[in-house]
mmCIF file of C-alpha atoms and ligand atoms in Angstrom:
data_model
loop_
_atom_site.group_PDB
_atom_site.id
_atom_site.type_symbol
_atom_site.label_atom_id
_atom_site.label_comp_id
_atom_site.label_asym_id
_atom_site.label_seq_id
_atom_site.Cartn_x
_atom_site.Cartn_y
_atom_site.Cartn_z
ATOM 1 C CA UNK A 1 86.088 21.391 109.371
ATOM 2 C CA UNK A 2 82.952 22.143 107.398
ATOM 3 C CA UNK A 3 81.527 18.747 108.334
ATOM 4 C CA UNK A 4 81.846 19.381 112.100
ATOM 5 C CA UNK A 5 78.262 19.008 113.283
ATOM 6 C CA UNK A 6 76.879 21.986 115.211
ATOM 7 C CA UNK A 7 73.368 22.489 116.574
ATOM 8 C CA UNK A 8 73.594 26.084 115.274
ATOM 9 C CA UNK A 9 72.085 26.832 111.871
ATOM 10 C CA UNK A 10 72.568 30.192 110.143
ATOM 11 C CA UNK A 11 69.320 31.517 108.661
ATOM 12 C CA UNK A 12 71.290 33.243 105.881
ATOM 13 C CA UNK A 13 73.806 32.015 103.319
ATOM 14 C CA UNK A 14 77.332 32.823 104.541
ATOM 15 C CA UNK A 15 78.707 32.490 100.999
ATOM 16 C CA UNK A 16 76.372 34.338 98.591
ATOM 17 C CA UNK A 17 76.854 37.897 97.290
ATOM 18 C CA UNK A 18 75.282 41.064 98.751
ATOM 19 C CA UNK A 19 74.116 42.164 102.214
ATOM 20 C CA UNK A 20 72.216 39.622 104.309
ATOM 21 C CA UNK A 21 70.852 40.088 107.831
ATOM 22 C CA UNK A 22 69.780 37.016 109.778
ATOM 23 C CA UNK A 23 70.454 34.857 112.782
ATOM 24 C CA UNK A 24 72.546 32.058 114.134
ATOM 25 C CA UNK A 25 69.687 29.846 115.284
ATOM 26 C CA UNK A 26 70.521 27.744 118.336
ATOM 27 C CA UNK A 27 67.926 25.344 119.801
ATOM 28 C CA UNK A 28 67.197 26.279 123.416
ATOM 29 C CA UNK A 29 64.300 24.387 124.914
ATOM 30 C CA UNK A 30 63.308 25.926 128.240
ATOM 31 C CA UNK A 31 60.348 26.642 130.536
ATOM 32 C CA UNK A 32 59.404 29.841 128.683
ATOM 33 C CA UNK A 33 59.740 28.315 125.208
ATOM 34 C CA UNK A 34 59.408 24.599 124.505
ATOM 35 C CA UNK A 35 61.072 23.845 121.157
ATOM 36 C CA UNK A 36 62.460 27.406 121.296
ATOM 37 C CA UNK A 37 65.683 28.872 119.925
ATOM 38 C CA UNK A 38 68.241 31.527 120.727
ATOM 39 C CA UNK A 39 68.327 33.870 117.717
ATOM 40 C CA UNK A 40 71.805 35.445 117.605
ATOM 41 C CA UNK A 41 71.906 38.366 115.120
ATOM 42 C CA UNK A 42 74.431 38.102 112.258
ATOM 43 C CA UNK A 43 75.117 40.146 109.127
ATOM 44 C CA UNK A 44 77.177 38.965 106.165
ATOM 45 C CA UNK A 45 78.289 41.346 103.409
ATOM 46 C CA UNK A 46 80.038 39.842 100.379
ATOM 47 C CA UNK A 47 81.243 41.295 97.118
ATOM 48 C CA UNK A 48 83.606 39.505 94.750
ATOM 49 C CA UNK A 49 87.071 38.287 95.613
ATOM 50 C CA UNK A 50 89.002 39.349 98.694
ATOM 51 C CA UNK A 51 89.705 38.418 102.276
ATOM 52 C CA UNK A 52 87.111 37.702 104.975
ATOM 53 C CA UNK A 53 86.878 39.666 108.225
ATOM 54 C CA UNK A 54 85.002 38.301 111.242
ATOM 55 C CA UNK A 55 83.905 41.077 113.642
ATOM 56 C CA UNK A 56 82.428 40.463 117.092
ATOM 57 C CA UNK A 57 81.236 42.376 120.151
ATOM 58 C CA UNK A 58 79.768 41.409 123.524
ATOM 59 C CA UNK A 59 82.052 38.430 123.969
ATOM 60 C CA UNK A 60 81.379 39.723 127.476
ATOM 61 C CA UNK A 61 77.768 40.872 127.655
ATOM 62 C CA UNK A 62 78.267 44.122 129.625
ATOM 63 C CA UNK A 63 80.740 45.748 127.193
ATOM 64 C CA UNK A 64 79.022 48.097 124.775
ATOM 65 C CA UNK A 65 81.309 49.901 122.314
ATOM 66 C CA UNK A 66 81.554 46.749 120.171
ATOM 67 C CA UNK A 67 77.833 46.009 119.855
ATOM 68 C CA UNK A 68 77.102 49.699 119.166
ATOM 69 C CA UNK A 69 79.795 50.107 116.493
ATOM 70 C CA UNK A 70 78.875 46.780 114.877
ATOM 71 C CA UNK A 71 75.097 47.378 114.880
ATOM 72 C CA UNK A 72 75.858 50.710 113.225
ATOM 73 C CA UNK A 73 78.213 49.126 110.671
ATOM 74 C CA UNK A 74 75.781 46.291 109.875
ATOM 75 C CA UNK A 75 73.039 48.836 109.248
ATOM 76 C CA UNK A 76 75.002 51.105 106.937
ATOM 77 C CA UNK A 77 77.567 48.955 105.062
ATOM 78 C CA UNK A 78 76.875 48.515 101.330
ATOM 79 C CA UNK A 79 78.101 45.564 99.268
ATOM 80 C CA UNK A 80 79.691 47.811 96.622
ATOM 81 C CA UNK A 81 82.037 49.268 99.301
ATOM 82 C CA UNK A 82 83.376 45.774 100.026
ATOM 83 C CA UNK A 83 85.962 43.573 98.299
ATOM 84 C CA UNK A 84 85.675 40.161 99.922
ATOM 85 C CA UNK A 85 83.459 39.476 102.893
ATOM 86 C CA UNK A 86 82.558 40.922 106.298
ATOM 87 C CA UNK A 87 80.841 38.715 108.885
ATOM 88 C CA UNK A 88 79.395 40.714 111.790
ATOM 89 C CA UNK A 89 78.127 39.196 115.045
ATOM 90 C CA UNK A 90 77.463 42.211 117.315
ATOM 91 C CA UNK A 91 76.757 40.115 120.414
ATOM 92 C CA UNK A 92 78.740 36.890 120.562
ATOM 93 C CA UNK A 93 77.590 35.841 124.052
ATOM 94 C CA UNK A 94 74.022 36.811 123.205
ATOM 95 C CA UNK A 95 72.371 35.543 126.441
ATOM 96 C CA UNK A 96 74.921 37.529 128.521
ATOM 97 C CA UNK A 97 74.300 40.607 126.348
ATOM 98 C CA UNK A 98 70.518 40.346 126.821
ATOM 99 C CA UNK A 99 71.055 40.119 130.582
ATOM 100 C CA UNK A 100 73.601 42.985 130.684
ATOM 101 C CA UNK A 101 76.064 40.620 132.358
ATOM 102 C CA UNK A 102 79.644 39.555 131.692
ATOM 103 C CA UNK A 103 78.774 35.853 131.632
ATOM 104 C CA UNK A 104 75.779 33.869 130.444
ATOM 105 C CA UNK A 105 72.789 33.727 132.805
ATOM 106 C CA UNK A 106 71.946 30.317 131.297
ATOM 107 C CA UNK A 107 75.079 28.389 132.194
ATOM 108 C CA UNK A 108 77.514 30.918 133.718
ATOM 109 C CA UNK A 109 79.644 30.621 130.585
ATOM 110 C CA UNK A 110 82.471 33.152 130.155
ATOM 111 C CA UNK A 111 82.836 33.156 126.367
ATOM 112 C CA UNK A 112 86.505 34.078 126.629
ATOM 113 C CA UNK A 113 87.419 31.108 128.817
ATOM 114 C CA UNK A 114 85.624 28.198 127.119
ATOM 115 C CA UNK A 115 87.169 27.898 123.643
ATOM 116 C CA UNK A 116 87.199 25.597 121.681
ATOM 117 C CA UNK A 117 83.749 24.871 123.142
ATOM 118 C CA UNK A 118 81.699 21.727 122.589
ATOM 119 C CA UNK A 119 79.002 20.942 120.037
ATOM 120 C CA UNK A 120 77.251 18.800 122.670
ATOM 121 C CA UNK A 121 78.026 21.105 125.603
ATOM 122 C CA UNK A 122 76.241 23.987 127.327
ATOM 123 C CA UNK A 123 74.695 26.884 125.372
ATOM 124 C CA UNK A 124 77.902 28.935 125.777
ATOM 125 C CA UNK A 125 80.060 25.971 124.696
ATOM 126 C CA UNK A 126 77.876 25.458 121.615
ATOM 127 C CA UNK A 127 78.356 29.113 120.598
ATOM 128 C CA UNK A 128 82.137 28.831 121.099
ATOM 129 C CA UNK A 129 82.201 25.580 119.112
ATOM 130 C CA UNK A 130 80.388 27.251 116.206
ATOM 131 C CA UNK A 131 82.949 30.058 116.099
ATOM 132 C CA UNK A 132 85.824 27.566 116.419
ATOM 133 C CA UNK A 133 84.719 25.209 113.655
ATOM 134 C CA UNK A 134 82.482 27.244 111.352
ATOM 135 C CA UNK A 135 83.221 30.992 111.511
ATOM 136 C CA UNK A 136 86.940 31.322 112.408
ATOM 137 C CA UNK A 137 88.004 28.989 109.540
ATOM 138 C CA UNK A 138 86.287 31.359 107.072
ATOM 139 C CA UNK A 139 88.203 34.416 108.312
ATOM 140 C CA UNK A 140 91.554 35.987 107.435
ATOM 141 C CA UNK A 141 91.108 38.974 109.772
ATOM 142 C CA UNK A 142 89.426 38.643 113.173
ATOM 143 C CA UNK A 143 88.419 41.555 115.393
ATOM 144 C CA UNK A 144 86.874 41.168 118.873
ATOM 145 C CA UNK A 145 85.727 44.288 120.747
ATOM 146 C CA UNK A 146 86.114 44.391 124.508
ATOM 147 C CA UNK A 147 85.662 47.097 127.138
ATOM 148 C CA UNK A 148 86.008 47.006 130.900
ATOM 149 C CA UNK A 149 82.480 45.870 131.668
ATOM 150 C CA UNK A 150 80.772 46.738 134.938
ATOM 151 C CA UNK A 151 83.827 46.171 137.153
ATOM 152 C CA UNK A 152 86.722 47.709 135.188
ATOM 153 C CA UNK A 153 87.506 50.845 133.219
ATOM 154 C CA UNK A 154 90.385 51.195 130.742
ATOM 155 C CA UNK A 155 92.160 53.819 128.717
ATOM 156 C CA UNK A 156 90.884 53.324 125.157
ATOM 157 C CA UNK A 157 93.342 50.903 123.557
ATOM 158 C CA UNK A 158 93.598 48.373 120.765
ATOM 159 C CA UNK A 159 95.612 45.292 121.652
ATOM 160 C CA UNK A 160 97.617 42.412 120.279
ATOM 161 C CA UNK A 161 99.692 39.709 121.942
ATOM 162 C CA UNK A 162 103.284 38.572 121.774
ATOM 163 C CA UNK A 163 103.167 35.504 119.476
ATOM 164 C CA UNK A 164 105.695 32.763 118.750
ATOM 165 C CA UNK A 165 105.212 33.314 115.007
ATOM 166 C CA UNK A 166 106.875 36.724 114.588
ATOM 167 C CA UNK A 167 105.544 37.202 111.038
ATOM 168 C CA UNK A 168 101.989 36.667 112.320
ATOM 169 C CA UNK A 169 102.704 38.978 115.284
ATOM 170 C CA UNK A 170 103.874 41.681 112.853
ATOM 171 C CA UNK A 171 100.660 41.331 110.818
ATOM 172 C CA UNK A 172 98.605 41.662 114.020
ATOM 173 C CA UNK A 173 100.587 44.724 115.170
ATOM 174 C CA UNK A 174 100.136 46.362 111.745
ATOM 175 C CA UNK A 175 96.366 45.802 111.973
ATOM 176 C CA UNK A 176 96.309 47.163 115.551
ATOM 177 C CA UNK A 177 98.150 50.291 114.396
ATOM 178 C CA UNK A 178 95.629 50.689 111.563
ATOM 179 C CA UNK A 179 92.742 50.575 114.069
ATOM 180 C CA UNK A 180 94.571 53.581 115.550
ATOM 181 C CA UNK A 181 93.026 53.834 119.006
ATOM 182 C CA UNK A 182 94.482 56.600 121.217
ATOM 183 C CA UNK A 183 96.555 53.839 122.893
ATOM 184 C CA UNK A 184 98.015 50.644 121.366
ATOM 185 C CA UNK A 185 98.913 47.829 123.771
ATOM 186 C CA UNK A 186 101.000 44.665 123.721
ATOM 187 C CA UNK A 187 98.686 42.847 126.107
ATOM 188 C CA UNK A 188 99.713 40.320 128.737
ATOM 189 C CA UNK A 189 96.892 37.912 129.598
ATOM 190 C CA UNK A 190 96.512 36.609 133.149
ATOM 191 C CA UNK A 191 94.889 33.434 131.866
ATOM 192 C CA UNK A 192 94.970 32.873 128.091
ATOM 193 C CA UNK A 193 93.648 29.286 128.115
ATOM 194 C CA UNK A 194 90.216 29.057 126.501
ATOM 195 C CA UNK A 195 90.284 32.569 125.070
ATOM 196 C CA UNK A 196 88.771 33.382 121.679
ATOM 197 C CA UNK A 197 91.970 35.380 121.058
ATOM 198 C CA UNK A 198 94.107 32.280 121.552
ATOM 199 C CA UNK A 199 91.842 30.182 119.300
ATOM 200 C CA UNK A 200 92.055 32.732 116.471
ATOM 201 C CA UNK A 201 95.818 33.212 116.877
ATOM 202 C CA UNK A 202 96.420 29.439 116.919
ATOM 203 C CA UNK A 203 94.736 29.258 113.501
ATOM 204 C CA UNK A 204 97.194 31.847 112.168
ATOM 205 C CA UNK A 205 94.615 34.638 111.847
ATOM 206 C CA UNK A 206 95.352 38.357 112.048
ATOM 207 C CA UNK A 207 93.698 39.051 115.404
ATOM 208 C CA UNK A 208 93.120 42.396 117.148
ATOM 209 C CA UNK A 209 91.020 43.210 120.201
ATOM 210 C CA UNK A 210 90.353 46.316 122.277
ATOM 211 C CA UNK A 211 89.603 47.613 125.720
ATOM 212 C CA UNK A 212 87.582 50.812 125.173
ATOM 213 C CA UNK A 213 86.378 52.274 128.446
ATOM 214 C CA UNK A 214 84.062 50.295 130.682
ATOM 215 C CA UNK A 215 81.915 50.679 133.774
ATOM 216 C CA UNK A 216 79.070 48.819 132.079
ATOM 217 C CA UNK A 217 78.332 51.697 129.702
ATOM 218 C CA UNK A 218 79.838 53.552 126.722
ATOM 219 C CA UNK A 219 80.609 57.170 125.870
ATOM 220 C CA UNK A 220 80.326 59.103 122.612
ATOM 221 C CA UNK A 221 84.133 59.385 122.608
ATOM 222 C CA UNK A 222 84.784 55.651 122.957
ATOM 223 C CA UNK A 223 82.035 54.812 120.448
ATOM 224 C CA UNK A 224 83.643 57.193 117.933
ATOM 225 C CA UNK A 225 86.984 55.412 118.476
ATOM 226 C CA UNK A 226 85.277 52.063 117.849
ATOM 227 C CA UNK A 227 83.481 53.175 114.650
ATOM 228 C CA UNK A 228 86.506 54.883 113.123
ATOM 229 C CA UNK A 229 88.815 52.068 114.205
ATOM 230 C CA UNK A 230 86.803 49.223 112.723
ATOM 231 C CA UNK A 231 86.503 51.075 109.392
ATOM 232 C CA UNK A 232 90.286 51.562 109.481
ATOM 233 C CA UNK A 233 90.781 47.852 110.265
ATOM 234 C CA UNK A 234 88.659 46.832 107.253
ATOM 235 C CA UNK A 235 90.478 49.316 104.996
ATOM 236 C CA UNK A 236 93.828 47.976 106.203
ATOM 237 C CA UNK A 237 92.636 44.456 105.301
ATOM 238 C CA UNK A 238 91.786 45.684 101.780
ATOM 239 C CA UNK A 239 88.120 44.788 102.340
ATOM 240 C CA UNK A 240 86.589 48.272 102.682
ATOM 241 C CA UNK A 241 87.263 51.029 100.160
ATOM 242 C CA UNK A 242 89.081 54.145 101.350
ATOM 243 C CA UNK A 243 92.302 55.173 103.063
ATOM 244 C CA UNK A 244 93.254 54.302 106.631
ATOM 245 C CA UNK A 245 93.025 57.485 108.762
ATOM 246 C CA UNK A 246 96.047 57.565 111.056
ATOM 247 C CA UNK A 247 96.332 59.913 114.036
ATOM 248 C CA UNK A 248 98.587 59.817 117.082
ATOM 249 C CA UNK A 249 98.670 56.773 119.356
ATOM 250 C CA UNK A 250 100.642 56.059 122.524
ATOM 251 C CA UNK A 251 102.282 52.624 122.523
ATOM 252 C CA UNK A 252 101.959 50.705 125.773
ATOM 253 C CA UNK A 253 103.400 47.421 126.958
ATOM 254 C CA UNK A 254 102.593 45.051 129.800
ATOM 255 C CA UNK A 255 106.013 43.434 130.315
ATOM 256 C CA UNK A 256 105.104 41.114 133.205
ATOM 257 C CA UNK A 257 102.629 40.382 136.010
ATOM 258 C CA UNK A 258 103.811 43.431 138.012
ATOM 259 C CA UNK A 259 101.378 45.405 135.814
ATOM 260 C CA UNK A 260 98.427 44.062 137.788
ATOM 261 C CA UNK A 261 97.546 45.493 141.198
ATOM 262 C CA UNK A 262 95.240 43.115 143.071
ATOM 263 C CA UNK A 263 93.230 43.995 146.189
ATOM 264 C CA UNK A 264 94.057 41.837 149.208
ATOM 265 C CA UNK A 265 91.153 43.122 151.292
ATOM 266 C CA UNK A 266 87.594 44.202 150.720
ATOM 267 C CA UNK A 267 86.553 47.793 151.273
ATOM 268 C CA UNK A 268 85.933 51.280 149.987
ATOM 269 C CA UNK A 269 88.230 52.346 147.121
ATOM 270 C CA UNK A 270 89.950 55.732 147.216
ATOM 271 C CA UNK A 271 91.661 56.244 143.838
ATOM 272 C CA UNK A 272 94.900 58.226 144.216
ATOM 273 C CA UNK A 273 95.675 58.338 140.478
ATOM 274 C CA UNK A 274 93.265 58.610 137.553
ATOM 275 C CA UNK A 275 93.368 56.779 134.223
ATOM 276 C CA UNK A 276 96.054 58.131 131.909
ATOM 277 C CA UNK A 277 98.166 59.662 134.687
ATOM 278 C CA UNK A 278 101.862 58.834 134.869
ATOM 279 C CA UNK A 279 102.927 56.726 137.863
ATOM 280 C CA UNK A 280 106.307 55.707 139.306
ATOM 281 C CA UNK A 281 107.157 52.315 140.757
ATOM 282 C CA UNK A 282 106.150 52.292 144.448
ATOM 283 C CA UNK A 283 103.671 55.152 144.043
ATOM 284 C CA UNK A 284 100.347 54.592 145.813
ATOM 285 C CA UNK A 285 97.652 54.286 143.128
ATOM 286 C CA UNK A 286 94.736 53.608 145.492
ATOM 287 C CA UNK A 287 93.839 53.151 149.139
ATOM 288 C CA UNK A 288 91.202 50.769 150.454
ATOM 289 C CA UNK A 289 89.284 51.865 153.547
ATOM 290 C CA UNK A 290 87.366 49.668 155.939
ATOM 291 C CA UNK A 291 83.624 49.513 155.355
ATOM 292 C CA UNK A 292 83.107 48.177 158.881
ATOM 293 C CA UNK A 293 84.501 50.736 161.308
ATOM 294 C CA UNK A 294 86.321 54.026 161.671
ATOM 295 C CA UNK A 295 89.855 54.440 162.959
ATOM 296 C CA UNK A 296 91.401 51.723 160.752
ATOM 297 C CA UNK A 297 94.530 52.296 158.673
ATOM 298 C CA UNK A 298 93.599 51.984 154.989
ATOM 299 C CA UNK A 299 95.461 49.496 152.793
ATOM 300 C CA UNK A 300 97.787 51.136 150.301
ATOM 301 C CA UNK A 301 98.297 49.674 146.854
ATOM 302 C CA UNK A 302 101.346 50.643 144.830
ATOM 303 C CA UNK A 303 102.441 50.597 141.200
ATOM 304 C CA UNK A 304 104.825 47.739 140.401
ATOM 305 C CA UNK A 305 106.543 49.621 137.575
ATOM 306 C CA UNK A 306 106.939 53.048 135.994
ATOM 307 C CA UNK A 307 104.233 53.827 133.458
ATOM 308 C CA UNK A 308 100.686 55.028 133.158
ATOM 309 C CA UNK A 309 97.472 53.932 134.897
ATOM 310 C CA UNK A 310 95.786 52.019 132.051
ATOM 311 C CA UNK A 311 92.989 50.286 133.945
ATOM 312 C CA UNK A 312 91.124 50.600 137.234
ATOM 313 C CA UNK A 313 88.472 48.945 139.347
ATOM 314 C CA UNK A 314 85.256 50.782 138.529
ATOM 315 C CA UNK A 315 82.734 50.285 141.378
ATOM 316 C CA UNK A 316 83.208 52.198 144.619
ATOM 317 C CA UNK A 317 83.528 49.031 146.714
ATOM 318 C CA UNK A 318 86.023 46.236 146.118
ATOM 319 C CA UNK A 319 86.514 42.646 147.282
ATOM 320 C CA UNK A 320 89.692 40.695 148.072
ATOM 321 C CA UNK A 321 91.247 39.340 144.862
ATOM 322 C CA UNK A 322 89.620 41.954 142.633
ATOM 323 C CA UNK A 323 91.726 43.760 140.043
ATOM 324 C CA UNK A 324 92.336 47.209 141.554
ATOM 325 C CA UNK A 325 94.517 48.693 138.832
ATOM 326 C CA UNK A 326 96.580 48.009 135.723
ATOM 327 C CA UNK A 327 99.826 49.901 135.112
ATOM 328 C CA UNK A 328 101.300 49.775 131.605
ATOM 329 C CA UNK A 329 104.758 50.877 130.498
ATOM 330 C CA UNK A 330 105.013 53.585 127.861
ATOM 331 C CA UNK A 331 107.089 52.459 124.871
ATOM 332 C CA UNK A 332 109.034 55.582 123.917
ATOM 333 C CA UNK A 333 110.867 54.328 120.833
ATOM 334 C CA UNK A 334 107.814 53.064 118.963
ATOM 335 C CA UNK A 335 106.964 54.924 115.756
HETATM 336 CA CA1 CA B 401 86.066 41.854 128.224
#
């Protein structure tokens, strides 16, 4: 819907040839800046015929492998390496990214819960609406980097979803394998309504995301996975010159909601298993101690299935209802 009116204006041509760095310019009148704008960085690289890839980071503002890998890519990619087009938005929820927070400090918007957005909505809804109606329709391949953020930490994995369209699912799985993270996950979402993932998949796009570490920071190891993986993804799409570099990956699956271990009390977390360790159903993965008094019996939280600890609560203290751990099944027969 090219005629869908958005308040966002790109400062660069999304269609012309070559490398262009600019902004998605979104009016944001506020106390500090009457008649001001949010200036969301964007890079577009085009060269001749070929597919379009849309690459994003900081859908959640406290997840850093994506913005780092994409700032690096935007700074070094040359048009002659490309066949088709790459659109790079390193920080999708730009206000959240500037604040170092998961959600927007302007309107509380969680970018991955508000799709398709609204052109006449809040700042976060306007950004979502622009992706829904102006950027996603341009793309054949869509990649959205996530990490655990300040409250979670994950094994480094690339992820796709089970889809009704099995041919589309196979294309997504092939692209996930090409990204070639140390772990590859068929991801079960707790709450898929309003997700960018769901919006892209509903349009028939090849969509891959990640969870690469977390804790509100990044490591040289997870950044290297992100940089190598996104180059592999673009090579797989036929957009970037060069061969896909494939190393080993462990295939994981989240078969049902028993994967999630949720705290039922607040307290002090004692991890009993670390990320990547094998666990058996019924095994205690963490204990939660009282923060109020001594002599209390700690709560014990157990794995709901056999597998590997793939995610964990990151801060030392936890609240009731917080995600304490994620156990994923290892898929042995995957090649
Ligand atoms: Ca995230």
